[in-house]
GROMACS .gro file of C-alpha atoms in nm:
model
  442
    1MET     CA    1  -1.685   2.004   0.816
    2LYS     CA    2  -1.331   1.878   0.874
    3ALA     CA    3  -1.176   1.544   0.783
    4ILE     CA    4  -0.853   1.357   0.853
    5VAL     CA    5  -0.708   1.081   0.633
    6VAL     CA    6  -0.531   0.804   0.829
    7PRO     CA    7  -0.292   0.626   0.877
    8GLY     CA    8   0.021   0.829   0.803
    9VAL     CA    9   0.144   0.891   0.451
   10THR     CA   10   0.456   0.708   0.332
   11ASP     CA   11   0.605   0.884   0.029
   12LEU     CA   12   0.873   0.616   0.010
   13ASN     CA   13   0.606   0.361  -0.086
   14LYS     CA   14   0.456   0.483  -0.412
   15GLY     CA   15   0.144   0.269  -0.381
   16ASP     CA   16   0.075   0.410  -0.036
   17GLN     CA   17   0.145   0.762  -0.161
   18ALA     CA   18  -0.103   0.719  -0.445
   19LEU     CA   19  -0.369   0.585  -0.208
   20VAL     CA   20  -0.332   0.880   0.027
   21TRP     CA   21  -0.340   1.135  -0.255
   22GLU     CA   22  -0.641   0.971  -0.416
   23SER     CA   23  -0.820   0.936  -0.081
   24TYR     CA   24  -0.771   1.309  -0.027
   25ARG     CA   25  -0.901   1.387  -0.377
   26LEU     CA   26  -1.209   1.170  -0.330
   27VAL     CA   27  -1.290   1.327   0.006
   28LYS     CA   28  -1.246   1.672  -0.149
   29ASP     CA   29  -1.473   1.582  -0.441
   30THR     CA   30  -1.761   1.503  -0.206
   31GLY     CA   31  -1.785   1.880  -0.158
   32LEU     CA   32  -1.862   1.836   0.213
   33PHE     CA   33  -1.536   1.943   0.374
   34SER     CA   34  -1.378   2.284   0.422
   35GLU     CA   35  -1.060   2.134   0.564
   36ILE     CA   36  -0.891   1.801   0.490
   37SER     CA   37  -0.573   1.689   0.664
   38ILE     CA   38  -0.338   1.399   0.601
   39LEU     CA   39  -0.158   1.227   0.886
   40LYS     CA   40   0.220   1.253   0.875
   41GLY     CA   41   0.429   0.938   0.853
   42GLY     CA   42   0.755   0.884   1.038
   43ASP     CA   43   0.882   0.922   1.392
   44THR     CA   44   1.217   1.102   1.368
   45GLU     CA   45   1.262   1.431   1.183
   46SER     CA   46   1.481   1.270   0.917
   47GLU     CA   47   1.222   0.997   0.868
   48LYS     CA   48   0.943   1.253   0.833
   49VAL     CA   49   1.137   1.431   0.560
   50LYS     CA   50   1.175   1.108   0.365
   51MET     CA   51   0.815   1.000   0.417
   52CYS     CA   52   0.633   1.332   0.373
   53SER     CA   53   0.838   1.573   0.159
   54GLN     CA   54   0.683   1.486  -0.178
   55THR     CA   55   0.331   1.513  -0.033
   56GLU     CA   56   0.411   1.845   0.133
   57ALA     CA   57   0.559   1.973  -0.194
   58ARG     CA   58   0.222   1.908  -0.362
   59GLY     CA   59   0.052   2.141  -0.113
   60TYR     CA   60  -0.137   1.892   0.105
   61LYS     CA   61  -0.200   1.984   0.468
   62LEU     CA   62  -0.029   1.739   0.705
   63VAL     CA   63  -0.079   1.694   1.080
   64GLU     CA   64   0.125   1.503   1.338
   65GLY     CA   65   0.018   1.155   1.445
   66LEU     CA   66  -0.035   1.014   1.794
   67LEU     CA   67   0.107   0.662   1.778
   68LYS     CA   68   0.470   0.587   1.701
   69HIS     CA   69   0.591   0.283   1.516
   70PRO     CA   70   0.756   0.027   1.747
   71ARG     CA   71   1.080   0.070   1.553
   72ARG     CA   72   1.099   0.436   1.661
   73GLY     CA   73   1.271   0.529   1.336
   74ARG     CA   74   1.554   0.280   1.393
   75HIS     CA   75   1.566   0.091   1.066
   76SER     CA   76   1.860  -0.139   1.019
   77ASP     CA   77   2.001  -0.218   0.676
   78GLU     CA   78   1.970  -0.581   0.783
   79GLY     CA   79   1.651  -0.775   0.837
   80THR     CA   80   1.545  -0.794   0.472
   81VAL     CA   81   1.401  -1.142   0.519
   82SER     CA   82   1.392  -1.162   0.900
   83ASP     CA   83   1.460  -0.937   1.199
   84SER     CA   84   1.745  -1.002   1.439
   85ARG     CA   85   1.667  -1.125   1.790
   86LEU     CA   86   1.767  -0.786   1.933
   87SER     CA   87   1.533  -0.607   1.691
   88TYR     CA   88   1.248  -0.836   1.792
   89LEU     CA   89   1.310  -0.768   2.161
   90ARG     CA   90   1.314  -0.394   2.099
   91LEU     CA   91   0.994  -0.415   1.896
   92ILE     CA   92   0.822  -0.619   2.167
   93ALA     CA   93   0.926  -0.378   2.444
   94ASN     CA   94   0.810  -0.073   2.251
   95GLY     CA   95   0.492  -0.252   2.145
   96VAL     CA   96   0.397  -0.334   2.504
   97LEU     CA   97   0.453   0.027   2.614
   98ASP     CA   98   0.258   0.159   2.314
   99PHE     CA   99  -0.030  -0.078   2.380
  100ILE     CA  100  -0.062   0.043   2.740
  101PHE     CA  101  -0.039   0.409   2.639
  102SER     CA  102  -0.277   0.384   2.343
  103ALA     CA  103  -0.533   0.185   2.543
  104LEU     CA  104  -0.529   0.451   2.816
  105LEU     CA  105  -0.551   0.730   2.560
  106ILE     CA  106  -0.860   0.577   2.400
  107LEU     CA  107  -1.014   0.520   2.743
  108LEU     CA  108  -0.948   0.874   2.869
  109CYS     CA  109  -0.953   1.087   2.552
  110ASN     CA  110  -1.294   1.239   2.633
  111LYS     CA  111  -1.198   1.329   2.992
  112ASN     CA  112  -1.049   1.675   2.935
  113GLY     CA  113  -0.944   1.725   3.296
  114ILE     CA  114  -0.732   1.412   3.309
  115VAL     CA  115  -0.595   1.470   2.958
  116SER     CA  116  -0.483   1.824   3.045
  117VAL     CA  117  -0.284   1.691   3.341
  118LEU     CA  118  -0.128   1.380   3.186
  119LEU     CA  119  -0.039   1.499   2.834
  120THR     CA  120   0.209   1.756   2.711
  121ALA     CA  121   0.086   2.070   2.537
  122GLU     CA  122   0.225   1.943   2.207
  123PHE     CA  123   0.050   1.608   2.234
  124LYS     CA  124  -0.278   1.773   2.335
  125GLU     CA  125  -0.254   1.985   2.019
  126ARG     CA  126  -0.214   1.668   1.812
  127LEU     CA  127  -0.513   1.510   1.985
  128ASN     CA  128  -0.720   1.822   1.924
  129HIS     CA  129  -0.692   1.768   1.548
  130PHE     CA  130  -0.895   1.453   1.598
  131LYS     CA  131  -1.134   1.609   1.848
  132LYS     CA  132  -1.213   1.894   1.607
  133CYS     CA  133  -1.262   1.682   1.296
  134ASP     CA  134  -1.598   1.542   1.192
  135VAL     CA  135  -1.502   1.236   0.988
  136ILE     CA  136  -1.198   1.009   0.991
  137PHE     CA  137  -1.131   0.849   0.654
  138VAL     CA  138  -0.916   0.537   0.643
  139LYS     CA  139  -0.720   0.551   0.320
  140GLY     CA  140  -0.748   0.269   0.071
  141GLY     CA  141  -0.501  -0.013   0.104
  142GLY     CA  142  -0.451  -0.360   0.238
  143PHE     CA  143  -0.345  -0.364   0.602
  144PHE     CA  144  -0.646  -0.535   0.764
  145HIS     CA  145  -0.498  -0.883   0.761
  146SER     CA  146  -0.273  -1.116   0.957
  147GLN     CA  147  -0.139  -1.461   0.894
  148GLY     CA  148  -0.107  -1.595   1.247
  149GLU     CA  149   0.229  -1.446   1.342
  150PHE     CA  150   0.292  -1.431   1.718
  151PHE     CA  151   0.269  -1.050   1.703
  152SER     CA  152  -0.065  -1.053   1.514
  153PRO     CA  153  -0.270  -0.926   1.813
  154TYR     CA  154  -0.053  -0.614   1.845
  155LEU     CA  155  -0.026  -0.565   1.468
  156ILE     CA  156  -0.404  -0.546   1.435
  157TRP     CA  157  -0.431  -0.324   1.743
  158TYR     CA  158  -0.176  -0.090   1.586
  159PHE     CA  159  -0.367  -0.065   1.258
  160LEU     CA  160  -0.701  -0.019   1.433
  161PHE     CA  161  -0.579   0.251   1.672
  162TYR     CA  162  -0.705   0.558   1.484
  163LEU     CA  163  -1.036   0.387   1.410
  164ARG     CA  164  -1.086   0.307   1.779
  165LEU     CA  165  -0.986   0.659   1.879
  166GLY     CA  166  -1.226   0.814   1.631
  167LEU     CA  167  -1.513   0.594   1.745
  168ARG     CA  168  -1.439   0.676   2.110
  169LEU     CA  169  -1.447   1.047   2.025
  170GLY     CA  170  -1.784   1.002   1.858
  171LYS     CA  171  -1.654   1.066   1.506
  172LYS     CA  172  -1.779   0.905   1.188
  173VAL     CA  173  -1.526   0.656   1.053
  174VAL     CA  174  -1.532   0.569   0.683
  175ILE     CA  175  -1.306   0.294   0.548
  176LEU     CA  176  -1.229   0.358   0.183
  177PRO     CA  177  -1.176   0.057  -0.048
  178ASN     CA  178  -0.946  -0.188   0.130
  179SER     CA  179  -0.853  -0.554   0.117
  180PHE     CA  180  -0.955  -0.765   0.416
  181GLY     CA  181  -0.830  -1.099   0.539
  182PRO     CA  182  -0.707  -1.346   0.625
  183PHE     CA  183  -0.781  -1.287   0.993
  184ASP     CA  184  -0.555  -1.548   1.149
  185GLY     CA  185  -0.411  -1.505   1.497
  186LEU     CA  186  -0.515  -1.477   1.860
  187THR     CA  187  -0.784  -1.206   1.913
  188VAL     CA  188  -0.759  -1.088   1.550
  189PRO     CA  189  -1.116  -1.175   1.438
  190LYS     CA  190  -1.257  -1.032   1.760
  191GLN     CA  191  -1.063  -0.707   1.723
  192ILE     CA  192  -1.159  -0.663   1.359
  193LYS     CA  193  -1.525  -0.738   1.420
  194GLY     CA  194  -1.548  -0.528   1.735
  195THR     CA  195  -1.409  -0.220   1.564
  196LEU     CA  196  -1.526  -0.240   1.203
  197SER     CA  197  -1.884  -0.327   1.300
  198ARG     CA  198  -1.909   0.022   1.453
  199CYS     CA  199  -1.770   0.211   1.153
  200HIS     CA  200  -1.997   0.441   0.955
  201ALA     CA  201  -1.920   0.293   0.612
  202ILE     CA  202  -1.684   0.023   0.482
  203TYR     CA  203  -1.581  -0.059   0.126
  204ALA     CA  204  -1.380  -0.355   0.003
  205ARG     CA  205  -1.166  -0.317  -0.307
  206GLU     CA  206  -1.235  -0.665  -0.445
  207HIS     CA  207  -1.490  -0.944  -0.401
  208VAL     CA  208  -1.260  -1.190  -0.221
  209SER     CA  209  -1.215  -0.940   0.062
  210SER     CA  210  -1.581  -0.841   0.059
  211LYS     CA  211  -1.680  -1.203   0.117
  212ALA     CA  212  -1.417  -1.256   0.389
  213LEU     CA  213  -1.522  -0.948   0.586
  214ALA     CA  214  -1.894  -1.004   0.532
  215GLU     CA  215  -1.862  -1.352   0.682
  216LEU     CA  216  -1.688  -1.205   0.987
  217LEU     CA  217  -1.922  -0.909   1.038
  218GLY     CA  218  -2.241  -1.083   0.931
  219SER     CA  219  -2.334  -0.795   0.701
  220HIS     CA  220  -2.289  -0.696   0.337
  221VAL     CA  221  -1.966  -0.517   0.242
  222PRO     CA  222  -1.993  -0.324  -0.086
  223VAL     CA  223  -1.711  -0.345  -0.341
  224MET     CA  224  -1.551  -0.040  -0.500
  225PRO     CA  225  -1.225  -0.021  -0.698
  226ASP     CA  226  -0.887   0.040  -0.535
  227LEU     CA  227  -0.831   0.416  -0.534
  228GLY     CA  228  -0.489   0.365  -0.690
  229PHE     CA  229  -0.671   0.298  -1.017
  230TYR     CA  230  -0.766   0.665  -1.034
  231LEU     CA  231  -0.418   0.810  -1.011
  232ALA     CA  232  -0.353   1.012  -1.326
  233PRO     CA  233  -0.005   0.968  -1.476
  234SER     CA  234   0.216   1.275  -1.469
  235SER     CA  235   0.148   1.509  -1.760
  236ASN     CA  236   0.499   1.653  -1.740
  237ALA     CA  237   0.645   1.513  -2.061
  238HIS     CA  238   0.982   1.675  -1.996
  239GLU     CA  239   1.026   1.494  -1.663
  240LEU     CA  240   0.924   1.161  -1.815
  241ASP     CA  241   1.153   1.201  -2.115
  242SER     CA  242   1.440   1.293  -1.883
  243VAL     CA  243   1.398   0.971  -1.684
  244LEU     CA  244   1.375   0.753  -1.995
  245LYS     CA  245   1.668   0.924  -2.162
  246LYS     CA  246   1.883   0.883  -1.850
  247TYR     CA  247   1.836   0.506  -1.871
  248ASN     CA  248   1.867   0.487  -2.251
  249ILE     CA  249   1.504   0.387  -2.306
  250ASN     CA  250   1.369   0.491  -2.645
  251THR     CA  251   1.013   0.510  -2.777
  252ASN     CA  252   1.073   0.217  -3.011
  253ASP     CA  253   1.200  -0.016  -2.737
  254LYS     CA  254   0.978  -0.300  -2.618
  255ILE     CA  255   1.016  -0.291  -2.241
  256VAL     CA  256   0.924  -0.557  -1.990
  257GLY     CA  257   0.894  -0.395  -1.648
  258VAL     CA  258   0.967  -0.578  -1.323
  259THR     CA  259   0.912  -0.497  -0.956
  260VAL     CA  260   1.044  -0.716  -0.675
  261ARG     CA  261   1.043  -0.678  -0.299
  262PRO     CA  262   1.190  -0.829   0.016
  263TRP     CA  263   0.947  -1.077   0.170
  264ARG     CA  264   0.960  -1.283   0.490
  265PHE     CA  265   0.712  -1.554   0.388
  266PRO     CA  266   0.509  -1.551   0.712
  267GLY     CA  267   0.377  -1.892   0.805
  268HIS     CA  268   0.668  -2.073   0.637
  269SER     CA  269   0.968  -2.219   0.819
  270ASN     CA  270   1.194  -2.200   0.511
  271SER     CA  271   1.160  -1.828   0.439
  272GLU     CA  272   1.517  -1.772   0.321
  273ALA     CA  273   1.501  -2.063   0.074
  274LEU     CA  274   1.168  -1.939  -0.061
  275TYR     CA  275   1.303  -1.586  -0.097
  276GLU     CA  276   1.605  -1.714  -0.289
  277SER     CA  277   1.382  -1.927  -0.513
  278TYR     CA  278   1.152  -1.632  -0.584
  279LEU     CA  279   1.435  -1.404  -0.695
  280GLU     CA  280   1.612  -1.678  -0.892
  281SER     CA  281   1.289  -1.742  -1.085
  282VAL     CA  282   1.252  -1.373  -1.164
  283GLY     CA  283   1.619  -1.358  -1.264
  284LYS     CA  284   1.579  -1.648  -1.508
  285PHE     CA  285   1.270  -1.481  -1.653
  286ILE     CA  286   1.468  -1.160  -1.707
  287ASP     CA  287   1.736  -1.355  -1.894
  288TYR     CA  288   1.464  -1.515  -2.106
  289ALA     CA  289   1.293  -1.183  -2.189
  290GLU     CA  290   1.625  -1.021  -2.277
  291GLY     CA  291   1.702  -1.316  -2.502
  292GLN     CA  292   1.371  -1.260  -2.682
  293GLY     CA  293   1.475  -0.907  -2.776
  294PHE     CA  294   1.308  -0.712  -2.496
  295LYS     CA  295   1.473  -0.458  -2.271
  296VAL     CA  296   1.394  -0.529  -1.906
  297ALA     CA  297   1.352  -0.238  -1.663
  298VAL     CA  298   1.340  -0.299  -1.287
  299CYS     CA  299   1.184  -0.013  -1.089
  300ASN     CA  300   1.178   0.104  -0.728
  301GLN     CA  301   0.812   0.089  -0.624
  302SER     CA  302   0.895   0.125  -0.254
  303LEU     CA  303   1.211   0.261  -0.092
  304GLY     CA  304   1.134   0.214   0.276
  305PRO     CA  305   1.103   0.318   0.549
  306ASN     CA  306   1.268  -0.008   0.665
  307SER     CA  307   1.483  -0.268   0.491
  308HIS     CA  308   1.190  -0.505   0.447
  309GLU     CA  309   0.996  -0.236   0.260
  310ASP     CA  310   1.291  -0.118   0.051
  311ASP     CA  311   1.277  -0.283  -0.290
  312ARG     CA  312   1.636  -0.182  -0.358
  313ASN     CA  313   1.751  -0.458  -0.124
  314ALA     CA  314   1.574  -0.718  -0.337
  315ILE     CA  315   1.704  -0.558  -0.658
  316ARG     CA  316   2.064  -0.572  -0.531
  317HIS     CA  317   2.010  -0.940  -0.457
  318LEU     CA  318   1.862  -0.983  -0.805
  319ARG     CA  319   2.175  -0.828  -0.954
  320ASN     CA  320   2.378  -1.113  -0.807
  321ILE     CA  321   2.160  -1.348  -1.014
  322THR     CA  322   2.152  -1.155  -1.343
  323THR     CA  323   2.271  -0.820  -1.476
  324LYS     CA  324   2.060  -0.827  -1.791
  325PHE     CA  325   1.827  -0.547  -1.684
  326ILE     CA  326   1.811  -0.171  -1.653
  327TRP     CA  327   1.766  -0.054  -1.295
  328ILE     CA  328   1.560   0.266  -1.286
  329ASP     CA  329   1.702   0.358  -0.947
  330GLU     CA  330   1.498   0.668  -0.868
  331ASP     CA  331   1.270   0.806  -0.597
  332LEU     CA  332   0.994   0.916  -0.834
  333PRO     CA  333   0.657   1.050  -0.718
  334CYS     CA  334   0.379   0.802  -0.787
  335ASP     CA  335   0.229   0.984  -1.085
  336LEU     CA  336   0.563   1.007  -1.265
  337LEU     CA  337   0.635   0.641  -1.190
  338LYS     CA  338   0.297   0.551  -1.341
  339ALA     CA  339   0.391   0.747  -1.654
  340VAL     CA  340   0.708   0.537  -1.678
  341TYR     CA  341   0.507   0.214  -1.647
  342SER     CA  342   0.276   0.332  -1.925
  343ARG     CA  343   0.566   0.294  -2.170
  344PHE     CA  344   0.606  -0.079  -2.096
  345TYR     CA  345   0.495  -0.372  -2.312
  346CYS     CA  346   0.423  -0.583  -2.004
  347LEU     CA  347   0.489  -0.576  -1.629
  348VAL     CA  348   0.582  -0.857  -1.392
  349GLY     CA  349   0.488  -0.698  -1.063
  350THR     CA  350   0.533  -0.807  -0.705
  351ARG     CA  351   0.438  -0.472  -0.552
  352PHE     CA  352   0.070  -0.474  -0.630
  353HIS     CA  353   0.032  -0.103  -0.692
  354SER     CA  354   0.293  -0.133  -0.962
  355VAL     CA  355   0.045  -0.376  -1.120
  356ILE     CA  356  -0.245  -0.134  -1.065
  357PHE     CA  357  -0.048   0.156  -1.216
  358ALA     CA  358   0.027  -0.061  -1.521
  359LEU     CA  359  -0.323  -0.211  -1.559
  360THR     CA  360  -0.484   0.134  -1.574
  361SER     CA  361  -0.224   0.230  -1.835
  362ARG     CA  362  -0.353  -0.067  -2.040
  363VAL     CA  363  -0.028  -0.256  -1.986
  364PRO     CA  364  -0.075  -0.635  -1.940
  365CYS     CA  365   0.056  -0.770  -1.610
  366ILE     CA  366   0.170  -1.083  -1.433
  367ALA     CA  367   0.104  -1.034  -1.061
  368ILE     CA  368   0.315  -1.207  -0.797
  369GLY     CA  369   0.075  -1.218  -0.503
  370TYR     CA  370   0.166  -1.179  -0.135
  371GLY     CA  371   0.018  -1.053   0.192
  372GLY     CA  372  -0.354  -1.123   0.191
  373ASN     CA  373  -0.625  -1.117  -0.075
  374LYS     CA  374  -0.536  -0.808  -0.278
  375ALA     CA  375  -0.355  -0.959  -0.579
  376ASN     CA  376  -0.586  -1.254  -0.635
  377GLY     CA  377  -0.898  -1.051  -0.562
  378ILE     CA  378  -0.825  -0.753  -0.784
  379MET     CA  379  -0.684  -0.957  -1.074
  380THR     CA  380  -0.993  -1.180  -1.056
  381ASP     CA  381  -1.219  -0.876  -1.074
  382PHE     CA  382  -1.022  -0.769  -1.382
  383GLY     CA  383  -1.075  -1.112  -1.538
  384MET     CA  384  -0.701  -1.174  -1.523
  385ASP     CA  385  -0.682  -1.435  -1.248
  386ASP     CA  386  -0.485  -1.664  -1.482
  387PHE     CA  387  -0.196  -1.419  -1.448
  388VAL     CA  388  -0.154  -1.435  -1.068
  389ILE     CA  389   0.123  -1.645  -0.910
  390PRO     CA  390   0.154  -1.669  -0.529
  391ILE     CA  391   0.498  -1.552  -0.420
  392SER     CA  392   0.567  -1.885  -0.247
  393GLU     CA  393   0.495  -2.068  -0.574
  394VAL     CA  394   0.682  -1.849  -0.823
  395SER     CA  395   0.883  -2.045  -1.078
  396PHE     CA  396   1.055  -1.971  -1.406
  397VAL     CA  397   0.814  -2.205  -1.584
  398ALA     CA  398   0.506  -2.032  -1.438
  399LEU     CA  399   0.636  -1.689  -1.537
  400ILE     CA  400   0.716  -1.803  -1.891
  401GLU     CA  401   0.374  -1.962  -1.933
  402CYS     CA  402   0.198  -1.642  -1.825
  403PHE     CA  403   0.421  -1.425  -2.043
  404GLN     CA  404   0.371  -1.642  -2.351
  405SER     CA  405  -0.004  -1.642  -2.295
  406ILE     CA  406  -0.006  -1.262  -2.281
  407SER     CA  407   0.212  -1.235  -2.592
  408LYS     CA  408  -0.009  -1.469  -2.796
  409GLY     CA  409  -0.330  -1.286  -2.705
  410TYR     CA  410  -0.181  -0.940  -2.651
  411ASP     CA  411  -0.447  -0.736  -2.834
  412GLU     CA  412  -0.725  -0.929  -2.663
  413VAL     CA  413  -0.571  -0.871  -2.319
  414VAL     CA  414  -0.532  -0.497  -2.387
  415LYS     CA  415  -0.898  -0.479  -2.499
  416LYS     CA  416  -1.005  -0.654  -2.179
  417LEU     CA  417  -0.805  -0.401  -1.976
  418ASN     CA  418  -0.958  -0.111  -2.168
  419ASP     CA  419  -1.311  -0.241  -2.103
  420SER     CA  420  -1.236  -0.293  -1.732
  421VAL     CA  421  -1.085   0.054  -1.689
  422THR     CA  422  -1.391   0.212  -1.851
  423VAL     CA  423  -1.615   0.044  -1.593
  424ILE     CA  424  -1.382   0.141  -1.309
  425ASP     CA  425  -1.386   0.509  -1.411
  426LEU     CA  426  -1.764   0.518  -1.366
  427LYS     CA  427  -1.737   0.360  -1.021
  428ARG     CA  428  -1.552   0.657  -0.873
  429ASP     CA  429  -1.852   0.887  -0.920
  430GLU     CA  430  -2.070   0.621  -0.763
  431LEU     CA  431  -1.840   0.597  -0.460
  432ILE     CA  432  -1.839   0.975  -0.414
  433LYS     CA  433  -2.219   0.978  -0.415
  434GLU     CA  434  -2.240   0.691  -0.167
  435VAL     CA  435  -1.993   0.852   0.074
  436ARG     CA  436  -2.170   1.187   0.051
  437LEU     CA  437  -2.512   1.034   0.113
  438SER     CA  438  -2.391   0.820   0.402
  439ILE     CA  439  -2.243   1.124   0.578
  440GLU     CA  440  -2.529   1.366   0.506
  441GLY     CA  441  -2.799   1.112   0.576
  442SER     CA  442  -2.689   1.019   0.929
   0.00000   0.00000   0.00000
């Protein structure tokens, strides 16, 4: 059998990269597939190089996608907190055209005569990858949510496109552990329910999401760990030592790691003020940690593809607030970045896969939660819900209280992490068996 992992890989986002790599490994370990492909990310050739080169270098097979991003590879250095009016108009225009095209493609994809006339030879070849596959696997992650933005209907349509296409082609669609909800916005609940209710198997990556989706679908949604938990840190000691040496980090140093990100605070009218408050709170915490004798290392967890997904923009802003940190300004593959995190004493993480990388390295974390249920849900399942702060409520006092609590009970927290990771390791074998049985038994 043949399988495709969707949506497209994004090497610039190390959490996404880890999820795609681990989705591929899990599908391979079922032993059912002779060929597994990963969907390419990016629209322009330069964007594809940035978003796919590390994955290609690891030997994965990549295939071209069918649906472009509304930005069409045009990513401004501006728009960290909000898009310009011109950018919004361009996105809307492209989105409308894409909606019409993708709706027609789903409607007509099984009509070979019409397809052969309307589509180019190159596009038909791309479509044939989907026609020839047996199962479409949706990588783990957290993109099945919306918070009532005016573009929510299109956003959900965009994320559901490959699922709808696969179902129309009569393929089995398996959604690997994801976060789900909230489902706010016009048509969003209807779209989610109408598509996911027809999927072959669905897994939530934490109980908050399982409950939210089960209420919508009216059926049980099993919980399995986020696949990012299973990423093994790089075993290349030379590469790790080179990174640490470059930034003057020694084995005896007590390091507090930090990840920050641009965020638009959807649903809030004072997004710029909240963004400033968030970074100022983190900056004050960095000054505090440095004053307590720690080195503070801020890492790039995501470098694009657009300004809102490029953590370096937030780090540059942070540097205007404080300079008392080391900026590990590198484009490291996810497994090497996880190895770096494993050297930390503690991590204050906004990017949630930075938290996951650290947790599975037995490094205590304070999670700054944003964008749906993932942070609260996963930290709750780890028994660490006391160390989650919503991004709109971040304050210096809240960060200090969490950090002091971790420091006072450090050994106990590490033991709790060790116990949780042991349980999680067993769950992967269980998930492989469930996926294999669901595919073979239907």
